[in-house]
Every structure is written in C-alpha cells, then in structure tokens.
Short mmCIF file of C-alpha atoms in Angstrom, two decimals:
data_model
loop_
_atom_site.label_atom_id
_atom_site.label_comp_id
_atom_site.label_asym_id
_atom_site.label_seq_id
_atom_site.Cartn_x
_atom_site.Cartn_y
_atom_site.Cartn_z
CA UNK U 1 -0.18 -0.19 0.13
CA UNK U 2 1.17 3.40 -0.89
CA UNK U 3 2.19 5.86 1.71
CA UNK U 4 0.04 8.94 2.03
CA UNK U 5 0.50 12.11 3.95
CA UNK U 6 -2.09 14.88 5.17
CA UNK U 7 -0.62 18.61 5.13
CA UNK U 8 -3.19 20.64 7.26
CA UNK U 9 -3.20 24.44 6.50
CA UNK U 10 -0.74 24.07 3.77
CA UNK U 11 -0.54 27.83 2.60
CA UNK U 12 2.23 27.90 -0.25
CA UNK U 13 2.45 24.03 -0.27
CA UNK U 14 6.19 24.12 1.04
CA UNK U 15 5.64 21.21 3.46
CA UNK U 16 3.57 19.21 1.23
CA UNK U 17 6.02 19.54 -1.75
CA UNK U 18 8.75 18.62 0.86
CA UNK U 19 6.97 15.51 1.79
CA UNK U 20 6.62 14.47 -1.81
CA UNK U 21 10.37 15.15 -2.73
CA UNK U 22 12.02 13.83 0.66
CA UNK U 23 9.60 11.10 1.99
CA UNK U 24 8.08 7.96 0.83
CA UNK U 25 4.74 9.37 -0.16
CA UNK U 26 2.88 8.62 -3.10
CA UNK U 27 0.34 11.01 -2.50
CA UNK U 28 0.16 14.13 -0.26
CA UNK U 29 -3.59 15.86 0.40
CA UNK U 30 -3.08 19.49 1.35
CA UNK U 31 -5.88 21.77 3.04
CA UNK U 32 -6.24 25.07 3.29
CA UNK U 33 -9.31 27.48 3.93
CA UNK U 34 -7.57 30.14 1.51
CA UNK U 35 -8.22 29.82 -2.14
CA UNK U 36 -5.54 32.20 -3.01
CA UNK U 37 -2.97 30.11 -0.86
CA UNK U 38 -4.24 26.96 -2.47
CA UNK U 39 -3.89 28.46 -6.02
CA UNK U 40 -0.21 29.44 -5.21
CA UNK U 41 0.27 25.97 -3.80
CA UNK U 42 -0.88 24.35 -7.06
CA UNK U 43 1.47 26.65 -8.86
CA UNK U 44 4.56 25.60 -6.83
CA UNK U 45 3.48 22.16 -7.31
CA UNK U 46 3.15 22.21 -11.15
CA UNK U 47 6.62 24.30 -11.35
CA UNK U 48 8.28 21.46 -9.30
CA UNK U 49 6.53 19.08 -11.64
CA UNK U 50 4.79 17.46 -8.49
CA UNK U 51 1.29 18.29 -9.22
CA UNK U 52 0.42 14.57 -9.81
CA UNK U 53 1.55 13.83 -6.38
CA UNK U 54 -0.11 16.63 -4.34
CA UNK U 55 -3.93 16.93 -4.02
CA UNK U 56 -5.32 20.43 -2.93
CA UNK U 57 -8.50 20.47 -1.11
CA UNK U 58 -10.23 23.76 0.10
CA UNK U 59 -11.72 23.67 3.74
CA UNK U 60 -10.67 23.91 7.27
CA UNK U 61 -8.21 21.34 8.59
CA UNK U 62 -9.97 18.05 8.36
CA UNK U 63 -13.36 19.43 6.86
CA UNK U 64 -12.46 18.49 3.25
CA UNK U 65 -11.30 14.94 4.40
CA UNK U 66 -13.67 11.94 3.89
CA UNK U 67 -14.38 9.76 7.19
CA UNK U 68 -12.95 6.81 5.54
CA UNK U 69 -9.58 8.40 4.61
CA UNK U 70 -6.37 7.43 6.71
CA UNK U 71 -2.94 8.91 6.54
CA UNK U 72 0.73 7.65 7.58
CA UNK U 73 1.52 11.14 8.58
CA UNK U 74 -0.48 14.20 9.60
CA UNK U 75 1.47 17.45 9.79
CA UNK U 76 0.74 20.92 10.29
CA UNK U 77 2.15 24.43 10.95
CA UNK U 78 -0.77 26.02 12.07
CA UNK U 79 -1.57 29.36 13.34
CA UNK U 80 -0.16 29.58 16.70
CA UNK U 81 0.20 33.13 17.87
CA UNK U 82 -1.86 34.85 20.56
CA UNK U 83 -3.78 37.52 19.29
CA UNK U 84 -2.42 39.80 22.03
CA UNK U 85 1.30 39.13 20.68
CA UNK U 86 0.62 40.98 17.35
CA UNK U 87 2.75 43.93 18.21
CA UNK U 88 5.55 41.79 19.35
CA UNK U 89 5.88 40.03 15.92
CA UNK U 90 8.44 41.21 13.57
CA UNK U 91 7.36 43.88 11.05
CA UNK U 92 7.89 41.56 7.98
CA UNK U 93 5.74 38.79 9.57
CA UNK U 94 3.06 40.98 10.81
CA UNK U 95 2.87 43.09 7.63
CA UNK U 96 3.07 40.19 5.05
CA UNK U 97 1.55 37.00 6.46
CA UNK U 98 -2.36 36.95 6.22
CA UNK U 99 -3.84 37.18 9.74
CA UNK U 100 -5.55 34.04 9.46
CA UNK U 101 -2.20 32.05 8.92
CA UNK U 102 -0.93 33.57 12.23
CA UNK U 103 -3.53 34.24 15.10
CA UNK U 104 -5.32 31.28 16.88
CA UNK U 105 -7.21 32.99 19.53
CA UNK U 106 -6.48 34.66 22.84
CA UNK U 107 -3.82 31.81 23.88
CA UNK U 108 -2.72 30.88 20.31
CA UNK U 109 -3.84 27.35 20.75
CA UNK U 110 -7.32 27.25 19.13
CA UNK U 111 -5.86 25.68 15.98
CA UNK U 112 -3.72 23.04 17.68
CA UNK U 113 -6.66 22.19 19.96
CA UNK U 114 -8.82 21.55 16.66
CA UNK U 115 -6.03 19.34 15.12
CA UNK U 116 -5.23 17.43 18.14
CA UNK U 117 -8.90 16.42 18.59
CA UNK U 118 -9.43 15.46 15.19
CA UNK U 119 -6.01 13.77 13.87
CA UNK U 120 -6.81 10.43 15.48
CA UNK U 121 -9.64 9.56 13.23
CA UNK U 122 -7.28 9.96 10.28
CA UNK U 123 -4.15 8.66 11.32
CA UNK U 124 -3.49 4.94 10.76
CA UNK U 125 -2.39 3.06 13.94
CA UNK U 126 1.60 3.84 14.08
CA UNK U 127 1.28 7.00 12.01
CA UNK U 128 3.19 9.90 12.79
CA UNK U 129 1.71 13.40 13.75
CA UNK U 130 3.98 16.34 13.28
CA UNK U 131 3.03 19.79 14.80
CA UNK U 132 4.78 23.15 14.77
CA UNK U 133 4.09 25.21 17.84
CA UNK U 134 5.08 28.47 19.14
CA UNK U 135 7.63 29.15 21.78
CA UNK U 136 6.21 28.20 25.34
CA UNK U 137 3.26 25.83 23.65
CA UNK U 138 4.95 22.44 23.59
CA UNK U 139 4.17 21.59 26.99
CA UNK U 140 0.11 22.45 26.64
CA UNK U 141 0.52 20.48 23.50
CA UNK U 142 1.94 17.63 24.90
CA UNK U 143 -0.57 17.48 27.61
CA UNK U 144 -3.40 17.66 25.12
CA UNK U 145 -1.85 14.66 23.16
CA UNK U 146 -1.54 12.59 26.38
CA UNK U 147 -4.87 13.61 27.65
CA UNK U 148 -6.48 11.98 24.33
CA UNK U 149 -5.03 8.54 25.25
CA UNK U 150 -4.82 7.96 21.33
CA UNK U 151 -1.06 8.66 21.17
CA UNK U 152 2.31 7.31 22.27
CA UNK U 153 6.09 8.39 22.25
CA UNK U 154 5.25 11.96 22.62
CA UNK U 155 8.49 13.79 21.94
CA UNK U 156 9.48 17.63 21.60
CA UNK U 157 12.15 18.82 18.96
CA UNK U 158 13.99 22.00 19.37
CA UNK U 159 14.81 24.41 16.36
CA UNK U 160 18.31 25.70 15.23
CA UNK U 161 17.89 28.45 18.01
CA UNK U 162 17.34 25.85 20.71
CA UNK U 163 13.60 26.50 21.21
CA UNK U 164 10.89 23.81 21.71
CA UNK U 165 9.20 24.06 18.04
CA UNK U 166 8.11 20.72 17.09
CA UNK U 167 5.72 18.25 18.70
CA UNK U 168 5.73 14.47 17.62
CA UNK U 169 3.81 11.65 18.33
CA UNK U 170 2.64 8.41 17.10
CA UNK U 171 -0.87 7.19 17.06
CA UNK U 172 -1.42 4.23 19.39
CA UNK U 173 -1.66 0.91 17.63
CA UNK U 174 -5.22 -0.62 18.34
CA UNK U 175 -5.61 -3.62 20.84
#
C-alpha cells in the first residue's frame, strides 16, 4: 500500500511538496481555507513538476477529508500566535503574512486544539503526527496529546535556535 500524507493548512504548499520530494509518500493531501493560498500551492507544485502527487483541497483542517481516509502522516504548521502578541511580531511577519495564517485565539492554541482533537480519526495506527508550535506551547500541546489517550511516544524537538518548536507523536496501535 502506498504511503499517504496529510498537510493541514498548507499555505504555499512548501511542506506538502517537501514530503513528496523527501519522503516515501505517493500522495500528499493538502488542505487550506484560502483559495488564494491553494492556487499558489498548485502553481508551486506544477513548477516543481509534482502536481500529480499532491491533491489540494479547500476547507478547514479535516473538513475536506472523507471519514474513511487514513494517512501515515498528519503534519501542520498551523496558526499559533496569541492575538495579544501581534505588536511583538517582526514587522516582516506582521505586515506580510495573512492574519488567518498567524493568529489562533487569545492563547494561540485554538488551531492546535482542533488538530489534536481530530487527527486520531485520520491517522492510521502507528502513524506520525507532527505539529509546529509557538514558543512556550510545547508543554500544553504535549498535555493535550496525552489527555486524548490516542498517542504514544510524544516527543518535543528544538529548532536551530534551541527553542521547543515541534511536537511529534505516534498514533497508538489498536488493541
């Protein structure tokens, strides 16, 4: 069976295209709520001659995914900035990134809560969930994952500056 990945909130499609180039994935499904972002992602996929391996779908996170679809990997770099942190952002981020791609409620965890709550239904047992998180969010996200009882081997990875920025976990095997 061919490996399949799911990229939630794909934006320009960079993660989805990287998965096709670097991973064992025959197909990556990429979702986004922005038609403009999906058009850009599709252009990027075609420019890289990878359009046949990435399927772009309009909708919020799992909304455009059929109930029966399961993936070996679910990955997301979702919005994770708390609304009150806008003034502290670098001007090049604040002025160029769409707000919907940055902000996730008062604590910055709204999108991550949605993804953690939904991912288990679309991840095959043993499949990997990989989430980018904001500074200081790894602990709460690890707790969310552990609270579901659906995941094992929860790990936190640091970025090149030493900040905790990725949370990785595997879907528990079914008994």
